[in-house]
Short mmCIF file of C-alpha atoms and ligand atoms in Angstrom, two decimals:
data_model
loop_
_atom_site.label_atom_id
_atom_site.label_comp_id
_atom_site.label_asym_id
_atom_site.label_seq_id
_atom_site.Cartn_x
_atom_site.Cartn_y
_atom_site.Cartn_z
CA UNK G 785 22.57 -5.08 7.47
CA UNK G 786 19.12 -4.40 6.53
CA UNK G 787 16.27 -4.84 9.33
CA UNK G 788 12.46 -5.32 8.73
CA UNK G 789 10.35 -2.38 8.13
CA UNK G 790 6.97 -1.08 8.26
CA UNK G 791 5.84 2.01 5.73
CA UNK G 792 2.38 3.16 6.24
CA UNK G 793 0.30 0.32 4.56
CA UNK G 794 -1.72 1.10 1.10
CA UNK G 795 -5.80 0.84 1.75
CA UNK G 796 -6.28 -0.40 -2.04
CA UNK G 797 -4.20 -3.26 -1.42
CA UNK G 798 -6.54 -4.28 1.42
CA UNK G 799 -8.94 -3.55 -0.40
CA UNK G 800 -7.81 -5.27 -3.70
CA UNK G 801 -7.25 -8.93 -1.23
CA UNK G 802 -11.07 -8.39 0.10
CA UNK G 803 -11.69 -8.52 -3.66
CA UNK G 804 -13.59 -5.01 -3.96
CA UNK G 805 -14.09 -4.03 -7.47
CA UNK G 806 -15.69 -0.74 -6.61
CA UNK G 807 -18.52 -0.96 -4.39
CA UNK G 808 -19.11 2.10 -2.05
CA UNK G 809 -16.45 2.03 0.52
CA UNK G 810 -18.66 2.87 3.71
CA UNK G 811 -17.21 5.04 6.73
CA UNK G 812 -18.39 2.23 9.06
CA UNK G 813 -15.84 -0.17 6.61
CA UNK G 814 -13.06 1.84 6.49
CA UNK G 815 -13.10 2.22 10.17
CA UNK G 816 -13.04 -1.25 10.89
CA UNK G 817 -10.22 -1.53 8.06
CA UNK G 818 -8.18 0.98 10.17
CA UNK G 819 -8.87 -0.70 13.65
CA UNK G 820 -8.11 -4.05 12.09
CA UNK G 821 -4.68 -3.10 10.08
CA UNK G 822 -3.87 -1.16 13.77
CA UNK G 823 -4.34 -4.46 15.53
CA UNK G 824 -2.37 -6.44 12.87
CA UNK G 825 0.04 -4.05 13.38
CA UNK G 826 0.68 -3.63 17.07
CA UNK G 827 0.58 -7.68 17.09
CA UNK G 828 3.42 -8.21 14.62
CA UNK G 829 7.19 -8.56 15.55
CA UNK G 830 8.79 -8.98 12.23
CA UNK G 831 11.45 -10.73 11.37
CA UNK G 832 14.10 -11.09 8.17
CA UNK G 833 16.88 -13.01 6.79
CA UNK G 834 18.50 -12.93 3.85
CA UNK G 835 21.90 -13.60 1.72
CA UNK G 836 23.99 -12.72 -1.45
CA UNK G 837 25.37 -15.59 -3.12
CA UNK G 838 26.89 -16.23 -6.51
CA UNK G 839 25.21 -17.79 -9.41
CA UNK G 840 26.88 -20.16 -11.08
CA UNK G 841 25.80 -22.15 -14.09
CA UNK G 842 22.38 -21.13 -13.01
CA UNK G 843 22.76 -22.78 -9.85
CA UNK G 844 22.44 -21.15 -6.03
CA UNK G 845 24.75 -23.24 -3.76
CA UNK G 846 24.54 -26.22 -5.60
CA UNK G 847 20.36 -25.98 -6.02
CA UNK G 848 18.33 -25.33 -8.96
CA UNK G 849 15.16 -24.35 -9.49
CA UNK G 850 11.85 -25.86 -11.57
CA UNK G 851 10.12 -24.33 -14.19
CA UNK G 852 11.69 -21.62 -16.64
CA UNK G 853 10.47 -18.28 -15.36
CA UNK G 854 13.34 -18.49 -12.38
CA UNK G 855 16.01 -19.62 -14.95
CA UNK G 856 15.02 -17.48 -17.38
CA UNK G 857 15.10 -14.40 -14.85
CA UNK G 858 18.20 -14.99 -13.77
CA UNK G 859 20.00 -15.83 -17.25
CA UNK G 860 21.86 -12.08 -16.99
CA UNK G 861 22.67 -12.52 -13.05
CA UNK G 862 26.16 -13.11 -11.53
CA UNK G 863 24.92 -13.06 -8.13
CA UNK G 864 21.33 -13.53 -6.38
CA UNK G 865 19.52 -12.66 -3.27
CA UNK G 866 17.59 -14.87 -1.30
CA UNK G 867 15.81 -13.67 1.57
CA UNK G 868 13.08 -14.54 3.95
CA UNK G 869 10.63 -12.85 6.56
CA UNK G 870 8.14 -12.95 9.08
CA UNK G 871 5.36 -11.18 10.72
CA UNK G 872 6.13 -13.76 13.72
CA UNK G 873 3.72 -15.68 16.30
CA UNK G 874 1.45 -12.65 17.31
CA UNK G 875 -0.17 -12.30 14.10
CA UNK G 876 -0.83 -15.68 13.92
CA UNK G 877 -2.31 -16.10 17.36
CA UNK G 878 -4.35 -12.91 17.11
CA UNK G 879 -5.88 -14.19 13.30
CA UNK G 880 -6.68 -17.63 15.29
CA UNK G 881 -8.57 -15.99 17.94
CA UNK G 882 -10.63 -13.85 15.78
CA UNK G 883 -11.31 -16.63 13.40
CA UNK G 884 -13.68 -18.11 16.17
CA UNK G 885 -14.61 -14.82 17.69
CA UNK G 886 -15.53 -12.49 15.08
CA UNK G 887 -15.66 -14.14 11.21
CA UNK G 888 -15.63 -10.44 9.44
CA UNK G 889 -12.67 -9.45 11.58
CA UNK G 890 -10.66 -12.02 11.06
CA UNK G 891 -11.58 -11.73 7.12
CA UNK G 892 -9.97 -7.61 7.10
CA UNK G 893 -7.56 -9.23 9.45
CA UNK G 894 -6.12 -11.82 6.95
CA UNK G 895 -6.17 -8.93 4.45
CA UNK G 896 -4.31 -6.69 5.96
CA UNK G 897 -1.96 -8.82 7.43
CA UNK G 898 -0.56 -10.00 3.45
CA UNK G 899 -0.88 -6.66 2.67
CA UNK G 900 1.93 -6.28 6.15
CA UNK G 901 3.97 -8.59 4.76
CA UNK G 902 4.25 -7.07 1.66
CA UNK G 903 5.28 -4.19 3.18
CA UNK G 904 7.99 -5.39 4.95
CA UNK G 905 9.17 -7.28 1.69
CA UNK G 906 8.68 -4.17 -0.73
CA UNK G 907 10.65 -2.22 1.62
CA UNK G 908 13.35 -4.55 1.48
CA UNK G 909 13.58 -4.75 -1.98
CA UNK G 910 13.81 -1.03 -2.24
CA UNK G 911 16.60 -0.81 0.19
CA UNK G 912 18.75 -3.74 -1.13
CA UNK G 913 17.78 -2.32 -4.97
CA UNK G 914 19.46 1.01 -3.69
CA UNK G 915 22.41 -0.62 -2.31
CA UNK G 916 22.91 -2.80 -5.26
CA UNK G 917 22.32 0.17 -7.99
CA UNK G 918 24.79 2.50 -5.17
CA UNK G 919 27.56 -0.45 -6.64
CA UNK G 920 26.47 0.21 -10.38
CA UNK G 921 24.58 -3.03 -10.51
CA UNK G 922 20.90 -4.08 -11.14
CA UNK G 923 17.73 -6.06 -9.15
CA UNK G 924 15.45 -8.16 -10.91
CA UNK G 925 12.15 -8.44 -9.80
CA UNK G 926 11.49 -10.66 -6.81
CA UNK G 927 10.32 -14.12 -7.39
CA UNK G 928 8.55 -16.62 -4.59
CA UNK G 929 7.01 -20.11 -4.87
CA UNK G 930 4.18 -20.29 -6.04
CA UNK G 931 5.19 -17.00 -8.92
CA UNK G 932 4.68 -17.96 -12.62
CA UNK G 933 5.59 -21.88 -13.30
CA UNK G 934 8.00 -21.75 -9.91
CA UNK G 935 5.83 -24.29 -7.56
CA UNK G 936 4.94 -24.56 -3.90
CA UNK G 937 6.63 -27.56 -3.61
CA UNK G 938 10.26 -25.91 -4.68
CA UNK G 939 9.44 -24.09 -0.81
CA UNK G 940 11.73 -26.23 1.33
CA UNK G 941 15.03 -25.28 -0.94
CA UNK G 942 14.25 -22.02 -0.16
CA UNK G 943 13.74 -22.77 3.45
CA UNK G 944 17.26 -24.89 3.61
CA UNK G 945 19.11 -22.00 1.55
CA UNK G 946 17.73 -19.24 3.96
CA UNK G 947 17.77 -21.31 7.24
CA UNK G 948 14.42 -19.81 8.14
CA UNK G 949 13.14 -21.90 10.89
CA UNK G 950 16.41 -21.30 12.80
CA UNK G 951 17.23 -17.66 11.72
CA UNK G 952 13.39 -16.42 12.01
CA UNK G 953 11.59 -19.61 13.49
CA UNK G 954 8.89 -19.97 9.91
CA UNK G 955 8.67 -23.70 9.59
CA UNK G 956 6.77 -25.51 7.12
CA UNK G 957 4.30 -28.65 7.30
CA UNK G 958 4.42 -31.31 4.97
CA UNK G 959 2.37 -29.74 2.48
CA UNK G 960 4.67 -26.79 2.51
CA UNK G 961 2.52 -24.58 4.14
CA UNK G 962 4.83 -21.79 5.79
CA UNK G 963 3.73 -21.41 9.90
CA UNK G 964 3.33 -18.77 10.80
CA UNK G 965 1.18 -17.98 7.66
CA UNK G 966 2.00 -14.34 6.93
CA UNK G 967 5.48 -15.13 5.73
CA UNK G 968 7.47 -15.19 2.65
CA UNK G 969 10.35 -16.50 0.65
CA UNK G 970 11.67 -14.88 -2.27
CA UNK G 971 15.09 -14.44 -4.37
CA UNK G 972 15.45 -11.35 -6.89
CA UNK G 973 19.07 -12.07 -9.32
CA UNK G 974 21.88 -9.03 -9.39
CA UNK G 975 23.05 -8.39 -13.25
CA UNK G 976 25.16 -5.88 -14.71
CA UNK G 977 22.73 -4.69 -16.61
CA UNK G 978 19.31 -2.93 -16.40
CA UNK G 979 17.14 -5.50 -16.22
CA UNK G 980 12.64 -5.22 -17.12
CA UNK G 981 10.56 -4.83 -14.42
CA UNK G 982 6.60 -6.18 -14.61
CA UNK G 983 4.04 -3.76 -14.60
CA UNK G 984 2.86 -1.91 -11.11
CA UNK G 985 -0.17 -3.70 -9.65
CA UNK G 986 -3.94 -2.26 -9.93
CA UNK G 987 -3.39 -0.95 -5.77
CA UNK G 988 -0.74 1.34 -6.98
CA UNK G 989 -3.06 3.28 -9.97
CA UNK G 990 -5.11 6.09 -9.28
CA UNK G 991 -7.99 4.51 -10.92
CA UNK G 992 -8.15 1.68 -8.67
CA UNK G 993 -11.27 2.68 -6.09
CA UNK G 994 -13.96 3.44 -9.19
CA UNK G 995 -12.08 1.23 -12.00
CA UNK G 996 -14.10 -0.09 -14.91
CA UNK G 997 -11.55 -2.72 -16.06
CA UNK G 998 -11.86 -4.09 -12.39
CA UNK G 999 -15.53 -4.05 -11.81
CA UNK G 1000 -16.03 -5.69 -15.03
CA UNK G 1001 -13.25 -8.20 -13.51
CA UNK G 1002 -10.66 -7.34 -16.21
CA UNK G 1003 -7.58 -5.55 -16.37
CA UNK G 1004 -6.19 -2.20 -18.62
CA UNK G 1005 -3.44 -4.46 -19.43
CA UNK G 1006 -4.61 -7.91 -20.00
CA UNK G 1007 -1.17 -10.01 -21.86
CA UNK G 1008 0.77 -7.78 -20.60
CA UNK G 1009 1.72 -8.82 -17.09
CA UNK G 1010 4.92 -10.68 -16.33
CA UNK G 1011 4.89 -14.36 -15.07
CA UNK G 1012 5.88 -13.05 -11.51
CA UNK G 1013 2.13 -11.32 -11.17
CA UNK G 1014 1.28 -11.28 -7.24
CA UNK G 1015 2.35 -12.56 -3.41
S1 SF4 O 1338 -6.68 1.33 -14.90
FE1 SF4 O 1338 -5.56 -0.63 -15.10
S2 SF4 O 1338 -3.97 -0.55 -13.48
FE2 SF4 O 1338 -5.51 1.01 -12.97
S3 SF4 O 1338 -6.93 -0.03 -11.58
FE3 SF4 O 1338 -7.76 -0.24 -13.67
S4 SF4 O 1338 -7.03 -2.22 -14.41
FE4 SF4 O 1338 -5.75 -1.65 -12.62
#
């Protein structure tokens, strides 16, 4: 049984959801990057759910999805995993208050809390991809709503499926927006067989603080990036 976990939290993805494309990263700004990501931190009380299911006929439980990227993913997979987490109530409370207290704040706030979440789910990944390959099987990639042609709207099978609002208390308006907001659904298939990974994000390449590709808003590897391109 895997439980949520933190790893210390990478600065260029910050950096890459406050949209810098190279401009002089300050001493002044990365201190208040560290004070906010500290408070983001100490706020959070994560939470995670998740289950392995069969596939069968391209169906999970009886539900299918829209589009063709999930289908198309999954087309080698015997079995998926579904899974859901949280960085609970604090987070939200403590973006709310600095949202009328301190606009810049709450700006780095909302940045490094996605870039929390992230965290918790990359680290998930990693452990159940270790697990799975330990057996002598293989992860896909992870896949949420609102990845590639999967939409928003496909949300509340993925909230029924997982449970979350009992097993993690995320619920979800009407217009499917998850509460609280730094949360995330996702399912990754299990195949027999190696299966292609997308490229590694910008926030992961050395290049990434003085990058020309970036600051002239482009990227190294324009047509090559998957459907399934960020959270
Ligand atoms: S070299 Fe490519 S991967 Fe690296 S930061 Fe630039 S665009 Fe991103």
């Amino acid at each position: 049984m895997f439980e949520p976990r933190f790893t210390a939290l990478n600065m260029n993805e910050i950096l890459k959801y406050l949209g810098f494309r190279g401009q002089e990263l300050t001493e002044d700004i990365a201190k208040q990057l560290r004070r906010c990501t500290d408070e983001v931190l100490q706020a959070a009380t994560p939470r995670l759910t998740y289950r392995q299911v069969p596939l069968e006929d391209g169906a999970v439980l009886g539900v299918t999805f829209a589009g063709k990227d999930i289908p198309t993913m999954l087309a080698p997979c015997e079995e998926v995993v579904l899974f859901g987490a949280t960085l609970g109530p604090g987070v939200e409370r403590l973006m709310m208050r600095y949202e009328v207290t301190n606009a810049a704040d709450a700006v780095i706030m909302d940045a490094c809390a996605s870039t929390a979440i992230e965290n918790i789910c990359n680290n998930f990944e990693s452990d159940m991809r270790a697990e799975i390959e330990a057996g002598g099987r293989y992860l896909t990639d992870r896949f949420s709503p609102g990845y590639g042609d999967l939409p928003i709207s496909e949300q509340p099978k993925f909230f029924a499926l997982l449970d979350m609002t009992r097993r993690v208390g995320v619920s979800l308006t009407p217009t499917t927006i998850m509460v609280p907001r730094k949360s995330v659904t996702a399912i990754m298939g299990i195949a027999r067989t190696p299966q292609p990974h997308r490229p590694p994000d910008c926030e992961h390449c050395l290049m990434f603080r003085n990058c020309p590709f970036r600051k002239a808003g482009r990227r190294c590897r324009e047509g090559a990036k998957t459907a399934a391109s960020s959270t």
